[in-house]
Tab-separated table of C-alpha atoms in Angstrom:
chain	number	residue	atom	x	y	z
A	25	MET	CA	226.315	336.239	50.244
A	26	SER	CA	225.561	337.656	46.806
A	27	MET	CA	227.831	339.066	44.439
A	28	ILE	CA	228.588	342.793	44.449
A	29	THR	CA	229.252	343.125	40.119
A	30	GLU	CA	230.111	346.783	38.243
A	31	ARG	CA	227.351	348.518	36.426
A	32	PRO	CA	228.632	349.020	33.117
A	33	VAL	CA	227.929	352.656	31.232
A	34	SER	CA	226.631	353.089	27.803
A	35	ASN	CA	230.052	352.406	25.728
A	36	PRO	CA	227.814	355.348	22.170
A	37	ALA	CA	231.646	354.486	20.438
A	38	GLY	CA	231.122	350.230	20.901
A	39	GLU	CA	234.247	350.082	23.479
A	40	SER	CA	233.911	347.741	26.304
A	41	PRO	CA	231.601	348.790	28.499
A	42	VAL	CA	233.582	350.954	31.483
A	43	CYS	CA	232.266	350.980	34.978
A	44	SER	CA	231.658	354.517	36.996
A	45	ALA	CA	233.827	356.084	38.486
A	46	GLU	CA	230.518	356.391	41.462
A	47	ASP	CA	230.938	352.605	41.654
A	48	SER	CA	233.882	352.476	43.920
A	49	PRO	CA	232.487	354.176	46.927
A	50	ALA	CA	229.503	352.169	46.308
A	51	ARG	CA	231.540	348.985	46.061
A	52	SER	CA	232.594	349.920	49.263
A	53	ARG	CA	230.232	350.580	50.834
A	54	ASP	CA	228.488	347.173	49.988
A	55	VAL	CA	232.126	345.300	51.311
A	56	ARG	CA	232.183	346.927	54.893
A	57	ALA	CA	228.924	346.508	54.873
A	58	VAL	CA	228.823	342.480	54.862
A	59	VAL	CA	231.589	342.626	56.724
A	60	ALA	CA	230.328	343.870	59.460
A	61	ALA	CA	227.350	341.790	59.228
A	62	TYR	CA	229.602	338.875	60.003
A	63	VAL	CA	231.382	340.602	62.333
A	64	SER	CA	228.142	340.998	64.112
A	65	LEU	CA	227.787	337.180	63.554
A	66	THR	CA	229.939	336.964	66.154
A	67	LYS	CA	228.592	338.812	69.231
A	68	PRO	CA	232.148	340.742	70.075
A	69	ARG	CA	231.310	342.253	73.143
A	70	ILE	CA	231.070	337.954	74.609
A	71	VAL	CA	234.404	337.910	72.825
A	72	GLU	CA	235.525	340.890	75.924
A	73	LEU	CA	234.535	338.749	78.943
A	74	LEU	CA	236.768	335.686	76.862
A	75	LEU	CA	239.231	338.582	77.121
A	76	VAL	CA	239.129	339.503	80.637
A	77	THR	CA	239.077	335.728	81.794
A	78	THR	CA	240.858	334.319	80.552
A	79	VAL	CA	244.356	335.844	81.157
A	80	PRO	CA	244.568	336.881	84.193
A	81	ALA	CA	243.426	333.087	83.832
A	82	MET	CA	246.947	331.984	82.293
A	83	MET	CA	248.923	334.210	84.288
A	84	LEU	CA	247.561	332.565	87.555
A	85	ALA	CA	248.664	329.447	85.810
A	86	HIS	CA	252.038	329.457	85.052
A	87	GLY	CA	253.450	331.952	88.255
A	88	GLY	CA	253.392	334.794	86.123
A	89	LEU	CA	253.605	335.687	82.313
A	90	PRO	CA	253.640	333.407	80.449
A	91	SER	CA	255.000	334.034	76.564
A	92	LEU	CA	253.475	336.564	74.492
A	93	TRP	CA	253.396	333.409	71.782
A	94	LEU	CA	251.135	331.234	74.055
A	95	VAL	CA	249.143	334.415	75.132
A	96	ALA	CA	248.392	335.018	71.469
A	97	VAL	CA	247.973	331.871	69.997
A	98	VAL	CA	245.150	331.595	72.854
A	99	LEU	CA	243.675	334.648	72.691
A	100	VAL	CA	242.945	334.035	68.656
A	101	GLY	CA	241.570	330.835	69.231
A	102	GLY	CA	240.195	330.941	72.125
A	103	SER	CA	238.491	334.392	69.712
A	104	LEU	CA	237.527	332.259	66.809
A	105	ALA	CA	235.762	329.647	68.972
A	106	ALA	CA	233.842	331.700	70.560
A	107	GLY	CA	232.723	333.897	67.609
A	108	ALA	CA	232.284	329.844	65.783
A	109	ALA	CA	229.969	329.282	69.172
A	110	SER	CA	227.775	332.558	68.209
A	111	VAL	CA	227.167	332.067	64.539
A	112	LEU	CA	226.247	328.975	64.715
A	113	ASN	CA	223.753	330.411	67.998
A	114	CYS	CA	222.752	332.797	65.889
A	115	TYR	CA	221.806	329.822	62.641
A	116	ILE	CA	220.060	328.205	64.956
A	117	ASP	CA	218.808	331.152	66.639
A	118	ARG	CA	217.282	332.353	63.819
A	119	ASP	CA	213.741	331.656	64.032
A	120	ILE	CA	212.999	333.470	67.438
A	121	ASP	CA	215.581	336.131	66.630
A	122	GLN	CA	212.467	337.068	63.763
A	123	VAL	CA	210.338	337.660	66.613
A	124	MET	CA	212.162	339.238	69.806
A	125	ARG	CA	212.562	343.484	68.875
A	126	ARG	CA	216.359	342.832	70.720
A	127	THR	CA	217.756	340.810	67.971
A	128	LYS	CA	215.214	340.657	64.357
A	129	ARG	CA	218.101	343.535	63.629
A	130	ARG	CA	220.653	340.838	63.614
A	131	PRO	CA	222.706	340.210	59.992
A	132	LEU	CA	219.987	336.873	59.858
A	133	PRO	CA	216.941	337.833	60.706
A	134	ALA	CA	217.888	341.428	58.052
A	135	HIS	CA	218.436	339.280	55.614
A	136	THR	CA	222.010	340.802	55.481
A	137	VAL	CA	223.721	336.690	55.479
A	138	THR	CA	222.395	333.915	53.804
A	139	PRO	CA	221.493	331.287	56.884
A	140	ARG	CA	223.933	328.798	54.495
A	141	ASN	CA	226.383	331.246	54.559
A	142	ALA	CA	226.306	332.131	58.673
A	143	LEU	CA	226.486	328.010	59.242
A	144	ILE	CA	229.382	328.467	56.334
A	145	PHE	CA	231.057	330.453	58.597
A	146	GLY	CA	230.455	328.671	61.751
A	147	LEU	CA	232.371	325.850	60.827
A	148	VAL	CA	235.086	326.824	59.620
A	149	LEU	CA	236.024	329.341	62.375
A	150	ALA	CA	234.960	326.489	64.814
A	151	VAL	CA	237.584	324.226	63.082
A	152	VAL	CA	240.009	326.300	62.691
A	153	SER	CA	240.372	327.661	66.417
A	154	VAL	CA	240.345	323.777	67.434
A	155	VAL	CA	242.618	322.709	65.191
A	156	LEU	CA	245.224	326.122	66.134
A	157	MET	CA	244.710	324.924	69.609
A	158	ALA	CA	245.410	322.006	69.479
A	159	ALA	CA	248.802	322.525	66.920
A	160	PHE	CA	250.150	324.933	68.956
A	161	THR	CA	249.057	323.888	73.118
A	162	ASN	CA	247.831	320.639	73.746
A	163	LEU	CA	244.730	318.188	73.367
A	164	LEU	CA	243.751	319.016	76.787
A	165	ALA	CA	242.926	323.013	75.270
A	166	ALA	CA	242.145	321.899	72.544
A	167	GLY	CA	239.527	319.252	73.713
A	168	LEU	CA	237.825	322.049	75.923
A	169	THR	CA	237.994	324.584	72.839
A	170	LEU	CA	235.739	322.289	71.139
A	171	ALA	CA	233.661	320.704	74.445
A	172	ALA	CA	232.491	324.410	74.857
A	173	ILE	CA	231.466	325.164	71.505
A	174	VAL	CA	229.070	321.679	70.812
A	175	TYR	CA	227.841	321.973	74.189
A	176	TYR	CA	226.395	326.422	74.089
A	177	ASP	CA	225.168	325.138	70.181
A	178	LEU	CA	224.050	321.430	70.684
A	179	VAL	CA	222.819	321.559	73.975
A	180	TYR	CA	222.524	324.659	75.383
A	181	THR	CA	221.055	326.764	71.886
A	182	LEU	CA	219.223	323.680	70.592
A	183	TRP	CA	218.076	322.426	73.316
A	184	LEU	CA	217.652	324.216	77.337
A	185	LYS	CA	217.191	326.868	75.831
A	186	ARG	CA	213.912	326.422	74.170
A	187	THR	CA	212.588	323.760	77.412
A	188	THR	CA	213.838	324.876	80.264
A	189	THR	CA	213.676	327.642	83.113
A	190	ALA	CA	217.355	327.066	84.176
A	191	ASN	CA	218.887	326.945	81.419
A	192	THR	CA	220.816	329.597	82.052
A	193	PHE	CA	222.167	327.397	84.321
A	194	TRP	CA	223.154	325.211	82.885
A	195	GLY	CA	224.275	327.316	80.320
A	196	GLY	CA	227.079	328.923	82.394
A	197	ALA	CA	229.192	326.318	81.752
A	198	CYS	CA	230.035	327.515	78.268
A	199	GLY	CA	230.580	331.180	79.926
A	200	ALA	CA	233.035	329.253	82.410
A	201	ALA	CA	235.037	327.587	79.729
A	202	PRO	CA	237.508	330.131	78.983
A	203	VAL	CA	238.974	329.924	82.765
A	204	LEU	CA	239.379	326.601	81.870
A	205	ILE	CA	240.923	326.693	78.233
A	206	GLY	CA	243.762	329.252	79.149
A	207	TRP	CA	245.050	327.643	82.206
A	208	ALA	CA	245.152	323.932	80.467
A	209	ALA	CA	246.801	325.608	77.738
A	210	VAL	CA	249.945	326.940	79.712
A	211	THR	CA	250.209	323.277	82.401
A	212	GLY	CA	248.465	321.108	80.468
A	213	SER	CA	246.157	320.284	83.107
A	214	LEU	CA	243.246	321.126	85.928
A	215	SER	CA	244.236	322.613	89.531
A	216	PRO	CA	242.032	323.591	92.517
A	217	VAL	CA	242.533	327.616	91.132
A	218	ALA	CA	241.786	326.383	87.446
A	219	TRP	CA	237.998	325.072	88.889
A	220	GLY	CA	237.753	327.831	91.666
A	221	LEU	CA	237.762	330.631	89.115
A	222	PHE	CA	235.711	328.069	86.759
A	223	ALA	CA	232.834	328.978	89.563
A	224	VAL	CA	233.073	332.358	89.942
A	225	VAL	CA	232.439	333.312	86.699
A	226	PHE	CA	229.785	330.080	86.871
A	227	PHE	CA	227.556	331.610	89.559
A	228	TRP	CA	228.179	335.224	88.243
A	229	GLN	CA	226.458	334.488	85.586
A	230	MET	CA	222.607	333.998	86.916
A	231	PRO	CA	223.393	337.651	88.430
A	232	HIS	CA	224.396	339.334	85.361
A	233	PHE	CA	222.393	337.986	82.736
A	234	TYR	CA	218.365	337.554	84.622
A	235	PRO	CA	218.563	341.689	85.009
A	236	LEU	CA	218.966	341.599	81.138
A	237	ALA	CA	215.900	338.494	81.203
A	238	MET	CA	213.974	341.120	82.871
A	239	LYS	CA	214.173	343.415	81.296
A	240	TYR	CA	213.624	341.643	78.269
A	241	LYS	CA	211.247	339.341	79.173
A	242	ASP	CA	208.780	340.432	77.115
A	243	ASP	CA	210.446	339.780	74.291
A	244	TYR	CA	211.613	336.336	75.217
A	245	ALA	CA	207.510	335.409	76.543
A	246	ARG	CA	207.213	336.513	72.512
A	247	ALA	CA	209.335	334.333	70.884
A	248	GLY	CA	208.552	331.437	73.444
A	249	ILE	CA	212.130	331.292	75.567
A	250	PRO	CA	211.324	329.918	78.596
A	251	MET	CA	214.055	331.966	80.606
A	252	LEU	CA	212.846	332.447	84.391
A	253	PRO	CA	211.454	336.372	85.215
A	254	VAL	CA	209.561	334.620	81.746
A	255	VAL	CA	207.893	332.224	83.956
A	256	ALA	CA	209.019	333.194	87.517
A	257	SER	CA	207.628	336.247	89.933
A	258	VAL	CA	209.590	338.689	90.137
A	259	ARG	CA	210.179	337.702	94.134
A	260	ARG	CA	211.896	334.180	92.868
A	261	VAL	CA	213.624	335.617	89.807
A	262	ASN	CA	215.581	338.536	92.423
A	263	ALA	CA	215.800	335.539	95.231
A	264	GLU	CA	217.982	333.429	92.768
A	265	ILE	CA	219.799	336.598	92.221
A	266	VAL	CA	220.663	337.166	95.632
A	267	PHE	CA	221.047	333.599	96.038
A	268	PHE	CA	223.717	333.593	92.755
A	269	ALA	CA	226.050	336.506	93.444
A	270	TRP	CA	226.554	335.470	96.806
A	271	LEU	CA	227.621	331.857	94.924
A	272	THR	CA	230.140	333.515	92.882
A	273	VAL	CA	231.755	335.821	95.902
A	274	LEU	CA	232.098	333.248	98.492
A	275	SER	CA	233.732	330.773	94.596
A	276	SER	CA	236.060	334.599	94.629
A	277	LEU	CA	237.173	334.682	98.224
A	278	ALA	CA	237.734	330.388	98.314
A	279	VAL	CA	240.253	330.916	95.177
A	280	TRP	CA	241.776	333.479	97.422
A	281	ALA	CA	242.050	330.786	100.662
A	282	LEU	CA	244.140	328.647	98.055
A	283	GLY	CA	246.678	330.222	98.218
A	284	LEU	CA	246.538	334.197	96.340
A	285	SER	CA	247.749	337.070	98.609
A	286	PRO	CA	245.489	340.205	99.796
A	287	VAL	CA	246.494	341.916	96.062
A	288	TYR	CA	243.822	339.580	94.969
A	289	GLY	CA	241.786	339.162	98.276
A	290	VAL	CA	241.165	342.050	99.227
A	291	PRO	CA	240.157	344.236	96.226
A	292	THR	CA	238.230	341.155	95.826
A	293	LEU	CA	236.540	341.028	99.263
A	294	VAL	CA	235.446	344.450	98.327
A	295	VAL	CA	233.314	344.598	94.919
A	296	GLY	CA	231.902	341.287	96.736
A	297	ALA	CA	230.422	343.207	98.833
A	298	ILE	CA	229.515	346.188	97.094
A	299	PHE	CA	227.293	342.842	93.975
A	300	ILE	CA	225.846	341.302	97.118
A	301	VAL	CA	225.000	345.120	98.245
A	302	GLU	CA	223.477	345.644	94.678
A	303	ALA	CA	221.356	342.266	94.910
A	304	HIS	CA	219.750	343.266	97.430
A	305	LYS	CA	218.326	346.427	96.376
A	306	LEU	CA	217.042	345.296	93.759
A	307	ALA	CA	215.794	342.463	95.852
A	308	GLY	CA	214.481	345.257	97.990
A	309	ARG	CA	212.897	347.294	95.095
A	310	ALA	CA	211.177	344.822	93.752
A	311	ARG	CA	209.715	343.370	97.111
A	312	ARG	CA	208.062	347.134	97.709
A	313	GLY	CA	207.041	347.616	94.797
A	314	GLU	CA	208.967	350.311	93.267
A	315	ALA	CA	210.855	350.976	89.562
A	316	VAL	CA	213.387	347.099	89.430
A	317	LYS	CA	216.080	348.763	87.356
A	318	PRO	CA	217.576	345.602	86.914
A	319	MET	CA	220.192	346.791	84.345
A	320	ARG	CA	221.931	348.809	87.683
A	321	LEU	CA	222.866	345.213	87.853
A	322	PHE	CA	223.825	343.934	85.008
A	323	HIS	CA	226.340	346.574	84.255
A	324	TRP	CA	227.374	346.512	87.215
A	325	SER	CA	228.407	342.726	87.763
A	326	THR	CA	230.707	343.812	84.657
A	327	THR	CA	232.921	345.962	86.515
A	328	TYR	CA	233.110	343.561	89.708
A	329	LEU	CA	234.060	341.027	87.803
A	330	THR	CA	236.812	342.737	85.582
A	331	ILE	CA	237.794	343.659	89.037
A	332	VAL	CA	238.645	340.914	90.332
A	333	PHE	CA	240.486	338.986	87.383
A	334	ALA	CA	242.442	342.106	87.162
A	335	ALA	CA	243.092	341.816	90.728
A	336	ALA	CA	243.912	338.084	89.364
A	337	ALA	CA	246.520	339.189	87.039
A	338	LEU	CA	248.626	341.586	89.543
A	339	ASP	CA	249.067	339.077	92.103
A	340	ALA	CA	250.015	336.896	89.144
A	341	LEU	CA	252.801	339.231	88.740
A	342	LEU	CA	253.617	340.272	92.831
């Protein structure tokens, strides 16, 4: 991180240099820019997924609302862990980020933050998150937190993302990990319902991310990343989207069968039907040679997951 220094003003009387009043707004802008760059490294929008899935999982595990202290610890620890994983991801991917239009304005390729500072920042966040979880929840939750960070950065980012078209599938375990972490923080164990919710988020990531990869496939191709839409036909990609959309919805209904009430089941069934219809529409447009519009499914998939987990939280309260 560059040092912010004061600019001396000449003083003919020979007095000590003083700071110009103009420096204060400039320093404030510099500080805000540096803070914004470090926050950007943590990819705050990914943290939103954690909030959407973790709290409802904790509520189901508790059978109601857990202590607000525990919820706060898990959310802070989980947010720090997700932020750490994202920062380290940016550090590892700095070579490909600079050649992709979508990512070239990130702090590392833009040289707003140095790689060394990013690495230190990411490691500090990771240590703090795991220590926080170990100190105030339990060892299972802390171990899962550490495993998610290591898997995402060393297994997915460093290896799978660059070597296999199945990178999104195998990387899905990281995105679904907050469900297990939240459940373990409450109970110290993992139940079939926890694994069912994990499956929902795991399978959901393919129909969620593949449309985004379809939109930016030229970027991924330029960077040499073998995302499925880069190396496979549109027909193959859409077939996988439909397949995993069905698996997502079936997993959500399996959770209902494990003991949840219609408060969860009915909304899940309705939005699941819409989700599957949208996936089939995307495949149909591609089959007919029409404009594919993949971002429509991308945005709807976020709405789908939000409603499913909101229904799970409501079920736990009622």
